[in-house]
XYZ file of C-alpha atoms in Angstrom:
579
model
C -40.266 26.065 -44.438
C -36.743 24.839 -45.206
C -35.743 25.430 -41.578
C -38.774 23.479 -40.341
C -37.982 20.609 -42.722
C -34.332 20.554 -41.660
C -35.356 20.583 -38.000
C -37.712 17.660 -38.584
C -35.017 15.708 -40.381
C -32.598 16.430 -37.531
C -35.100 15.219 -34.921
C -35.787 12.030 -36.873
C -32.046 11.421 -37.382
C -31.342 11.897 -33.691
C -34.172 9.556 -32.784
C -32.966 6.909 -35.224
C -29.412 7.302 -33.954
C -30.593 6.978 -30.367
C -32.634 3.873 -31.210
C -29.686 2.359 -33.085
C -27.381 3.148 -30.190
C -29.836 1.634 -27.715
C -30.217 -1.494 -29.856
C -26.427 -1.749 -30.179
C -25.933 -1.243 -26.438
C -28.674 -3.740 -25.661
C -27.123 -6.268 -28.047
C -23.682 -5.784 -26.515
C -25.135 -6.092 -23.021
C -26.993 -9.255 -24.009
C -23.829 -10.718 -25.508
C -21.869 -9.889 -22.359
C -24.597 -11.302 -20.147
C -24.720 -14.447 -22.282
C -21.138 -15.353 -21.370
C -20.897 -13.599 -17.992
C -20.530 -16.086 -15.160
C -19.736 -15.895 -11.478
C -16.074 -16.558 -10.705
C -14.466 -16.472 -7.282
C -10.878 -17.170 -6.315
C -10.164 -19.198 -3.178
C -6.732 -19.249 -1.507
C -6.002 -22.963 -0.915
C -2.296 -22.605 -0.087
C -2.527 -23.996 3.442
C -4.814 -26.888 2.503
C -2.466 -27.693 -0.391
C 0.441 -28.158 2.028
C 2.622 -25.379 0.637
C 4.805 -24.033 3.464
C 7.375 -22.056 1.458
C 8.124 -18.669 3.032
C 9.866 -15.991 0.986
C 12.657 -14.266 2.913
C 12.931 -10.570 2.080
C 16.448 -10.415 3.643
C 15.463 -6.946 4.804
C 17.753 -4.832 7.002
C 18.092 -1.173 7.917
C 20.787 -0.934 5.236
C 18.027 -1.007 2.601
C 20.036 -3.033 0.125
C 18.479 -2.487 -3.294
C 18.394 -6.233 -3.791
C 15.858 -6.745 -0.998
C 12.876 -5.052 -2.574
C 12.871 -7.067 -5.811
C 11.224 -10.182 -4.402
C 11.485 -13.529 -6.180
C 9.598 -15.348 -8.930
C 7.556 -18.514 -9.246
C 7.019 -21.103 -11.989
C 4.550 -23.765 -13.008
C 6.438 -26.760 -14.398
C 5.284 -30.320 -15.085
C 8.753 -31.605 -14.263
C 7.799 -35.319 -14.248
C 5.432 -35.083 -17.244
C 2.515 -36.754 -15.461
C 0.051 -34.225 -16.875
C -0.179 -32.152 -13.681
C 1.485 -28.762 -13.196
C 3.996 -28.662 -10.332
C 5.273 -25.530 -8.545
C 8.731 -23.997 -8.178
C 9.358 -21.049 -5.858
C 12.535 -18.960 -6.160
C 14.234 -17.971 -2.886
C 16.727 -15.325 -1.801
C 19.962 -15.848 0.192
C 22.118 -14.310 2.894
C 23.751 -10.938 2.181
C 26.608 -8.928 3.682
C 24.086 -7.331 6.017
C 21.686 -10.223 6.659
C 22.092 -13.697 8.097
C 18.896 -15.776 7.967
C 17.834 -17.814 11.013
C 17.988 -20.988 8.921
C 19.430 -21.931 5.506
C 17.465 -20.562 2.561
C 16.607 -22.567 -0.530
C 14.233 -22.577 -3.469
C 11.354 -25.058 -3.287
C 9.908 -27.555 -5.780
C 6.462 -28.930 -4.976
C 5.038 -32.019 -6.686
C 1.342 -31.860 -7.605
C -0.287 -34.941 -6.075
C -3.431 -34.672 -8.170
C -5.762 -34.390 -5.183
C -5.383 -30.737 -4.230
C -2.181 -31.228 -2.245
C 1.509 -30.768 -3.021
C 4.636 -32.494 -1.684
C 7.966 -30.712 -1.193
C 10.492 -32.645 -3.324
C 13.265 -30.038 -3.363
C 15.950 -32.167 -1.781
C 15.307 -35.213 -3.958
C 15.181 -33.035 -7.085
C 18.367 -31.137 -6.245
C 17.090 -27.658 -7.092
C 17.438 -25.880 -3.717
C 20.184 -23.543 -4.935
C 21.450 -22.749 -1.444
C 23.619 -19.630 -1.293
C 22.323 -18.308 -4.624
C 20.322 -15.098 -4.294
C 17.636 -16.105 -6.749
C 15.441 -13.682 -8.657
C 13.447 -15.205 -11.489
C 12.836 -18.452 -13.336
C 12.262 -19.611 -16.909
C 11.066 -23.079 -17.959
C 11.894 -24.754 -21.271
C 13.012 -28.070 -22.768
C 16.299 -26.818 -24.199
C 17.599 -30.285 -25.239
C 14.339 -31.623 -26.732
C 14.283 -34.703 -24.505
C 10.654 -34.249 -23.467
C 11.368 -32.953 -19.965
C 11.295 -29.230 -19.092
C 14.438 -27.671 -17.630
C 14.840 -24.785 -15.150
C 16.824 -21.588 -15.549
C 17.011 -19.600 -12.307
C 18.211 -16.006 -12.585
C 19.833 -14.157 -9.704
C 22.207 -11.612 -8.321
C 25.777 -12.259 -9.455
C 25.017 -15.384 -11.467
C 22.284 -17.647 -12.795
C 21.774 -21.434 -12.656
C 20.672 -23.870 -15.377
C 19.188 -27.096 -14.029
C 18.904 -29.937 -16.537
C 15.899 -32.215 -15.968
C 17.169 -35.816 -15.866
C 13.714 -37.270 -16.488
C 13.705 -39.270 -13.239
C 12.593 -36.613 -10.780
C 16.069 -35.127 -10.374
C 17.937 -32.195 -11.886
C 21.631 -31.518 -12.517
C 23.313 -28.119 -12.350
C 24.880 -27.806 -15.818
C 25.501 -24.061 -15.773
C 29.252 -24.209 -16.249
C 29.098 -26.667 -19.134
C 26.230 -24.820 -20.814
C 27.923 -21.412 -20.565
C 24.857 -19.468 -19.397
C 25.955 -18.348 -15.915
C 25.642 -14.632 -16.731
C 28.525 -14.207 -14.305
C 28.608 -10.791 -12.671
C 25.168 -9.859 -13.959
C 22.061 -9.100 -11.956
C 19.665 -11.227 -13.969
C 15.939 -10.759 -13.388
C 13.616 -12.227 -16.024
C 14.451 -14.773 -18.693
C 12.647 -16.549 -21.500
C 13.142 -19.442 -23.897
C 12.404 -19.125 -27.623
C 13.766 -20.379 -30.952
C 14.853 -17.123 -32.570
C 16.532 -18.751 -35.607
C 13.921 -21.524 -36.011
C 16.506 -24.310 -36.016
C 14.355 -26.484 -33.753
C 16.245 -25.719 -30.500
C 15.352 -23.248 -27.761
C 17.598 -20.242 -27.250
C 17.673 -18.083 -24.126
C 17.111 -14.371 -23.461
C 18.179 -12.984 -20.065
C 17.370 -9.472 -18.854
C 19.829 -7.778 -16.504
C 19.136 -4.862 -14.187
C 21.621 -2.333 -12.740
C 25.229 -2.004 -11.547
C 24.493 -2.213 -7.820
C 26.671 -3.728 -5.096
C 26.679 -3.434 -1.285
C 29.692 -1.155 -1.675
C 27.836 1.435 -3.751
C 24.547 1.191 -1.851
C 23.372 4.793 -1.478
C 21.338 6.407 1.287
C 18.013 7.501 -0.166
C 15.056 9.084 1.583
C 15.059 11.376 4.583
C 17.758 11.078 7.250
C 15.537 10.378 10.212
C 14.553 7.104 11.895
C 12.376 4.870 9.707
C 12.507 7.105 6.650
C 15.408 5.547 4.761
C 14.086 4.110 1.483
C 15.192 2.074 -1.493
C 16.773 4.198 -4.193
C 15.503 4.994 -7.644
C 17.294 2.983 -10.367
C 18.264 6.290 -11.935
C 21.061 6.400 -9.361
C 22.789 3.442 -11.021
C 24.066 2.505 -14.453
C 22.111 -0.155 -16.280
C 23.413 -3.558 -17.333
C 22.786 -5.242 -20.691
C 20.568 -7.961 -22.109
C 21.999 -11.405 -22.863
C 21.086 -13.690 -25.773
C 22.441 -17.244 -25.739
C 22.270 -19.383 -28.881
C 21.640 -23.119 -28.421
C 24.452 -25.194 -29.996
C 22.396 -28.444 -29.939
C 24.968 -30.199 -27.750
C 24.095 -28.918 -24.292
C 26.147 -25.746 -24.704
C 25.256 -22.189 -25.643
C 27.095 -19.338 -27.372
C 26.752 -15.753 -26.172
C 25.521 -13.840 -29.234
C 24.321 -10.766 -27.343
C 26.453 -8.256 -29.234
C 26.461 -10.036 -32.598
C 22.656 -10.187 -32.597
C 22.262 -6.540 -31.562
C 20.188 -7.412 -28.500
C 23.005 -6.803 -26.021
C 24.235 -3.483 -27.343
C 22.022 -0.872 -25.639
C 22.220 -0.208 -21.914
C 19.194 -1.678 -20.167
C 17.459 -1.845 -16.807
C 15.534 -4.970 -17.653
C 12.702 -6.263 -15.490
C 10.265 -8.244 -17.627
C 10.447 -9.901 -21.040
C 7.972 -11.401 -23.492
C 8.994 -13.266 -26.646
C 6.346 -13.191 -29.364
C 5.796 -12.489 -33.050
C 4.699 -8.850 -33.107
C 4.666 -8.259 -36.875
C 3.120 -11.598 -37.897
C 6.018 -12.589 -40.128
C 6.393 -15.994 -38.451
C 9.578 -15.091 -36.535
C 9.710 -14.398 -32.779
C 10.642 -10.923 -31.561
C 11.728 -9.562 -28.159
C 9.951 -6.991 -25.967
C 11.508 -5.897 -22.665
C 10.061 -3.757 -19.876
C 12.784 -1.476 -18.505
C 12.733 0.390 -15.206
C 12.818 4.209 -15.694
C 14.406 3.497 -19.075
C 13.013 3.155 -22.612
C 11.259 -0.182 -23.098
C 12.786 -2.294 -25.853
C 11.304 -3.879 -28.968
C 13.725 -5.940 -31.060
C 12.368 -7.202 -34.388
C 13.782 -10.466 -35.738
C 15.583 -9.952 -39.062
C 15.647 -13.706 -39.941
C 19.427 -13.769 -40.169
C 20.416 -14.111 -36.519
C 20.189 -10.377 -35.851
C 17.525 -8.082 -34.432
C 16.609 -4.502 -35.271
C 16.049 -2.118 -32.360
C 12.781 -0.367 -33.234
C 11.950 0.654 -29.672
C 11.541 4.394 -30.215
C 9.885 4.090 -33.627
C 7.394 1.506 -32.377
C 5.863 3.642 -29.643
C 6.512 1.011 -26.970
C 9.514 2.822 -25.497
C 7.516 5.399 -23.567
C 4.063 6.432 -22.428
C 1.718 8.442 -24.638
C 3.128 11.635 -23.125
C 6.717 10.539 -23.728
C 7.758 9.443 -20.222
C 10.014 6.494 -19.433
C 8.199 4.823 -16.562
C 9.002 2.111 -14.021
C 8.427 -0.827 -16.372
C 8.252 -4.172 -14.552
C 5.772 -6.802 -15.736
C 5.000 -7.342 -19.414
C 2.885 -9.683 -21.517
C 1.460 -9.847 -25.026
C -1.887 -11.066 -26.364
C -4.546 -10.213 -28.915
C -7.098 -8.279 -26.861
C -9.337 -6.977 -29.638
C -9.656 -9.960 -31.970
C -7.643 -8.585 -34.901
C -5.028 -11.359 -34.779
C -2.121 -9.134 -33.705
C -0.281 -9.147 -30.379
C -0.965 -6.162 -28.129
C 1.217 -5.368 -25.092
C 0.582 -4.467 -21.444
C 3.304 -3.092 -19.139
C 2.961 -2.454 -15.402
C 4.367 0.565 -13.556
C 4.611 1.923 -10.019
C 2.080 4.100 -8.216
C 1.264 7.491 -9.720
C 2.078 6.035 -13.142
C -0.545 4.332 -15.263
C 0.036 0.728 -16.251
C -0.072 0.844 -20.036
C -1.951 -1.065 -22.725
C -0.346 -0.661 -26.143
C -2.442 -1.487 -29.217
C -0.662 -3.127 -32.149
C -1.355 -1.010 -35.256
C -0.226 -3.795 -37.643
C 2.365 -1.506 -39.235
C 5.251 -1.838 -36.790
C 3.892 0.762 -34.406
C 1.848 0.684 -31.199
C -0.614 3.205 -29.778
C -0.986 3.839 -26.051
C -4.582 2.667 -25.654
C -4.701 2.841 -21.844
C -7.475 5.416 -21.593
C -9.387 4.511 -24.745
C -9.600 0.914 -23.511
C -11.351 1.920 -20.298
C -8.389 1.080 -18.056
C -7.377 4.711 -17.605
C -6.062 5.630 -14.180
C -8.006 2.958 -12.280
C -4.705 1.517 -11.029
C -2.757 4.749 -10.550
C -2.445 4.311 -6.767
C -1.244 0.725 -7.131
C 2.322 -0.374 -7.834
C 1.978 -2.846 -10.669
C 4.738 -5.433 -10.330
C 3.647 -8.228 -12.645
C 0.748 -9.122 -14.916
C -0.586 -11.821 -17.202
C -3.163 -11.883 -19.937
C -5.628 -14.594 -18.930
C -9.201 -15.496 -19.887
C -10.298 -16.050 -16.291
C -14.003 -16.493 -17.142
C -13.575 -18.456 -20.399
C -15.658 -16.030 -22.442
C -13.190 -15.993 -25.327
C -11.526 -12.650 -24.595
C -8.151 -12.034 -22.937
C -8.496 -10.292 -19.581
C -5.751 -8.483 -17.629
C -4.555 -9.844 -14.283
C -2.241 -7.457 -12.431
C -0.159 -8.198 -9.323
C 0.631 -5.248 -7.067
C 2.792 -4.277 -4.103
C 4.802 -1.144 -3.354
C 8.580 -1.249 -3.601
C 9.014 0.803 -0.421
C 7.953 -0.963 2.770
C 7.566 2.483 4.400
C 5.788 4.083 1.444
C 2.978 5.410 3.653
C 5.459 7.825 5.251
C 5.866 9.502 1.872
C 2.441 8.947 0.293
C -0.401 8.628 2.780
C -2.849 7.384 0.146
C -0.610 4.448 -0.860
C -0.067 1.205 1.049
C 2.811 -1.284 0.987
C 0.596 -4.342 0.587
C -1.966 -4.101 -2.179
C -4.698 -6.330 -3.669
C -4.665 -8.057 -7.021
C -6.425 -6.369 -9.907
C -8.538 -7.856 -12.694
C -9.723 -6.006 -15.770
C -12.392 -7.978 -17.627
C -12.344 -7.706 -21.413
C -15.854 -6.761 -22.528
C -14.933 -7.577 -26.126
C -12.789 -5.826 -28.732
C -10.287 -4.637 -26.146
C -12.603 -2.624 -23.907
C -12.136 -3.328 -20.199
C -13.880 -2.898 -16.870
C -12.480 -3.451 -13.381
C -14.070 -6.525 -11.767
C -11.707 -7.243 -8.852
C -14.413 -6.659 -6.240
C -16.514 -9.528 -7.612
C -13.782 -12.181 -7.332
C -13.917 -12.813 -3.586
C -12.088 -11.701 -0.433
C -9.044 -13.919 -1.075
C -8.479 -12.159 -4.391
C -8.650 -8.786 -2.627
C -6.357 -9.642 0.295
C -3.478 -7.109 0.295
C -0.048 -8.626 -0.391
C 3.432 -7.408 -1.288
C 3.209 -9.259 -4.579
C 6.277 -10.010 -6.670
C 6.132 -13.291 -8.625
C 2.960 -14.184 -10.565
C 2.189 -17.259 -12.669
C -1.035 -18.769 -13.988
C -2.004 -22.369 -14.762
C -4.889 -24.797 -14.755
C -3.213 -26.786 -11.979
C -6.272 -28.952 -11.260
C -7.021 -29.580 -14.962
C -10.660 -28.529 -14.555
C -10.702 -26.036 -17.415
C -10.230 -22.675 -15.714
C -7.098 -20.709 -14.926
C -5.710 -20.585 -11.398
C -3.154 -18.147 -9.927
C -0.029 -18.421 -7.792
C 1.853 -15.462 -6.337
C 5.224 -15.269 -4.582
C 4.883 -12.556 -1.947
C 7.794 -10.599 -0.486
C 8.600 -11.686 3.071
C 5.450 -13.790 3.260
C 3.789 -17.051 2.317
C 2.597 -17.449 -1.295
C -1.015 -17.290 -2.437
C -2.493 -20.220 -4.374
C -5.782 -18.949 -5.758
C -8.051 -21.630 -7.187
C -10.514 -20.492 -9.839
C -14.008 -21.526 -8.794
C -16.612 -21.111 -11.501
C -14.632 -20.265 -14.622
C -15.422 -23.638 -16.190
C -19.131 -22.831 -16.281
C -18.226 -21.577 -19.739
C -16.767 -23.937 -22.338
C -13.037 -24.165 -23.034
C -10.225 -25.986 -24.811
C -6.549 -26.336 -23.820
C -3.776 -27.519 -26.145
C -0.471 -29.135 -25.169
C 1.994 -28.769 -28.046
C 4.552 -31.422 -29.004
C 7.049 -30.247 -31.595
C 8.923 -32.654 -33.891
C 10.677 -30.614 -36.579
C 10.153 -27.592 -34.329
C 11.426 -27.319 -30.771
C 9.770 -29.889 -28.520
C 7.772 -27.239 -26.596
C 6.309 -25.784 -29.781
C 7.351 -22.319 -28.582
C 6.743 -19.842 -31.379
C 3.723 -21.669 -32.795
C 0.623 -19.694 -33.763
C -2.817 -21.170 -33.100
C -6.018 -20.012 -34.822
C -9.281 -21.347 -33.424
C -12.697 -20.881 -35.026
C -15.808 -21.535 -32.952
C -19.313 -20.522 -34.047
C -18.238 -17.198 -35.524
C -15.574 -16.446 -32.913
C -11.995 -16.456 -34.211
C -9.163 -16.431 -31.673
C -5.423 -16.274 -32.363
C -2.940 -17.258 -29.650
C 0.814 -17.766 -29.696
C 3.082 -20.071 -27.719
C 5.225 -17.331 -26.188
C 8.386 -17.195 -24.071
C 8.955 -15.142 -20.936
C 5.819 -13.236 -19.844
C 5.145 -11.395 -16.599
C 7.936 -10.579 -14.145
C 10.601 -13.130 -13.231
C 8.077 -16.013 -13.483
C 6.865 -18.806 -15.763
C 3.278 -19.868 -16.426
C 1.534 -22.979 -17.747
C 2.891 -23.557 -21.280
C -0.370 -25.084 -22.498
C -2.466 -22.833 -24.742
C -5.902 -22.107 -23.276
C -8.987 -20.944 -25.184
C -12.223 -19.819 -23.546
C -15.276 -20.521 -25.673
C -18.113 -18.879 -23.734
C -21.416 -20.640 -24.446
C -20.198 -22.014 -27.779
C -20.359 -25.791 -27.989
C -18.395 -26.529 -31.154
C -14.908 -25.839 -32.488
C -15.078 -25.955 -36.279
C -11.336 -25.713 -36.821
C -7.978 -25.352 -35.114
C -5.073 -24.307 -37.309
C -1.545 -24.557 -35.877
C 1.369 -22.955 -37.703
C 4.556 -24.396 -36.233
C 7.943 -22.620 -36.225
C 9.174 -25.103 -38.841
C 6.492 -23.880 -41.254
C 4.382 -27.031 -40.852
C 0.672 -26.200 -40.754
C -1.730 -28.635 -39.087
C -5.458 -28.102 -39.659
C -7.771 -29.946 -37.284
C -11.552 -30.048 -37.611
C -14.353 -31.039 -35.242
C -12.038 -30.622 -32.275
C -13.457 -31.782 -28.917
C -14.137 -29.166 -26.233
C -13.973 -28.994 -22.431
C -10.774 -30.998 -22.300
C -6.995 -30.790 -22.605
C -5.655 -32.267 -25.820
C -2.118 -32.985 -26.997
C -1.279 -32.066 -30.589
C 1.885 -33.440 -32.188
C 3.439 -31.563 -35.079
C 2.588 -33.171 -38.410
C 0.336 -35.792 -36.802
C -2.522 -34.101 -34.979
C -4.234 -35.093 -31.731
C -2.377 -37.852 -29.902
C -3.232 -39.696 -26.674
C -1.862 -38.162 -23.473
C -3.115 -38.171 -19.882
C -4.055 -34.961 -18.103
C -5.622 -36.281 -14.886
C -8.431 -34.419 -13.195
C -8.185 -34.140 -9.433
C -9.469 -37.019 -7.342
C -11.032 -36.462 -3.948
C -11.773 -33.029 -2.464
C -9.854 -30.088 -3.911
């Protein structure tokens, strides 16, 4: 009798559990369907008039420098409310002479779907400089964003004169990183004095003289070497002196002490103490996490944090890196890309100074294991209120198929859609043929360049034309974008934390520095709202400690918020004519 009763109870419990699970699954599916919309990306590069062509400088010598590619940046250099484009270019080498002079390119956004090349007038061509990456920030608080271009042997700081031109002030500023192989860089105010400081990642001790032969010694099989063949360089931290000059505090701060093979950097507050920290993706080397100690120094917690290696303890080919809250708990999680046969990793912030490798639990798993992840960005491409993962791919070896038949040199973009609470599904196949076109991707930056409320994509492709992928359909869901204007804080508002509440949905975003791989994205803070039609509150905590609380905030538009004042008038023109 007891056994019969227990069996009956078990059957009823299983049935109730199944019904509960079905109801929960149905509710989740309904919620997903409620905000799920059709988005397609269209490559409008040719129609936009962008003719920049990245030169890979490739030769049979297989100089290590060649495979890195170059970055790209969105920058509203003339402050007309429209995001302009800057492409980083390479240069001649000991083994390569280009058919024509090489230069970077600055394109002005005309507000009608087209761009105009203004490089010569602006003075940012950088001829003869083998560029790598780019960082954008208003380091002198004059209201106009400046350009820092990293590169092999040295870097360049271009000061924005506010009249459409730039001046090379590298020597005066003291940020040349002379002799370094600088890759990514990022602006942030690490001591919260109201002025942007600069972090620069450096790669390895490679020169044409120590260029090794790697790969098999038969025609066509020579390959680019593994970075393990070379000693790493070190990270630079430059403190802003408020007078147009910087002081190298790399060693004094602790950031420049460990050997590094830096590729990507993101500057964000990882422990929610109100001070910005530093995370660096290193190539075949432990990733770094430096925690801000509030006294001008940083503590290296890389190994303790769990970010240094994969779940199984391997130091992988870290390249692109970004941070965002993917599960709605208000803490910054981290994603790092790696090469083929290594999983790109999602690290969950445990809120106690440690991170857990959540790659498989999140549903990402090994879905990208045959792709070489170069860069990535967290982006809410469908405006449903959850941060998705955009990954740019492309093998480092142009002859990779000779060694791995299942891998290709050119590879498609990848999108993981956040289903809510940090669970992801691959949706690349639904985003259109232009999104899936194979490229040797290197630079990646995102922006709402047409100011229509959804996030567009630009890529800088090795030895090829860029891709300018316009988001078509993302603004079917509601949205809000915020342009920050600091007063006591740095003018860009970098380091601010924004908390938005909309009909039960709470989102926390940060104004971060760096992000991705050698590139710079739209600095405006974008929130997807799904089908929600009201924002009850927007709370902004500025680096200075000022807290602005805004209520009944308008939606489906870009607003400017000035520290200590609130919403202020500012034009963000929507495109006129056909896009």
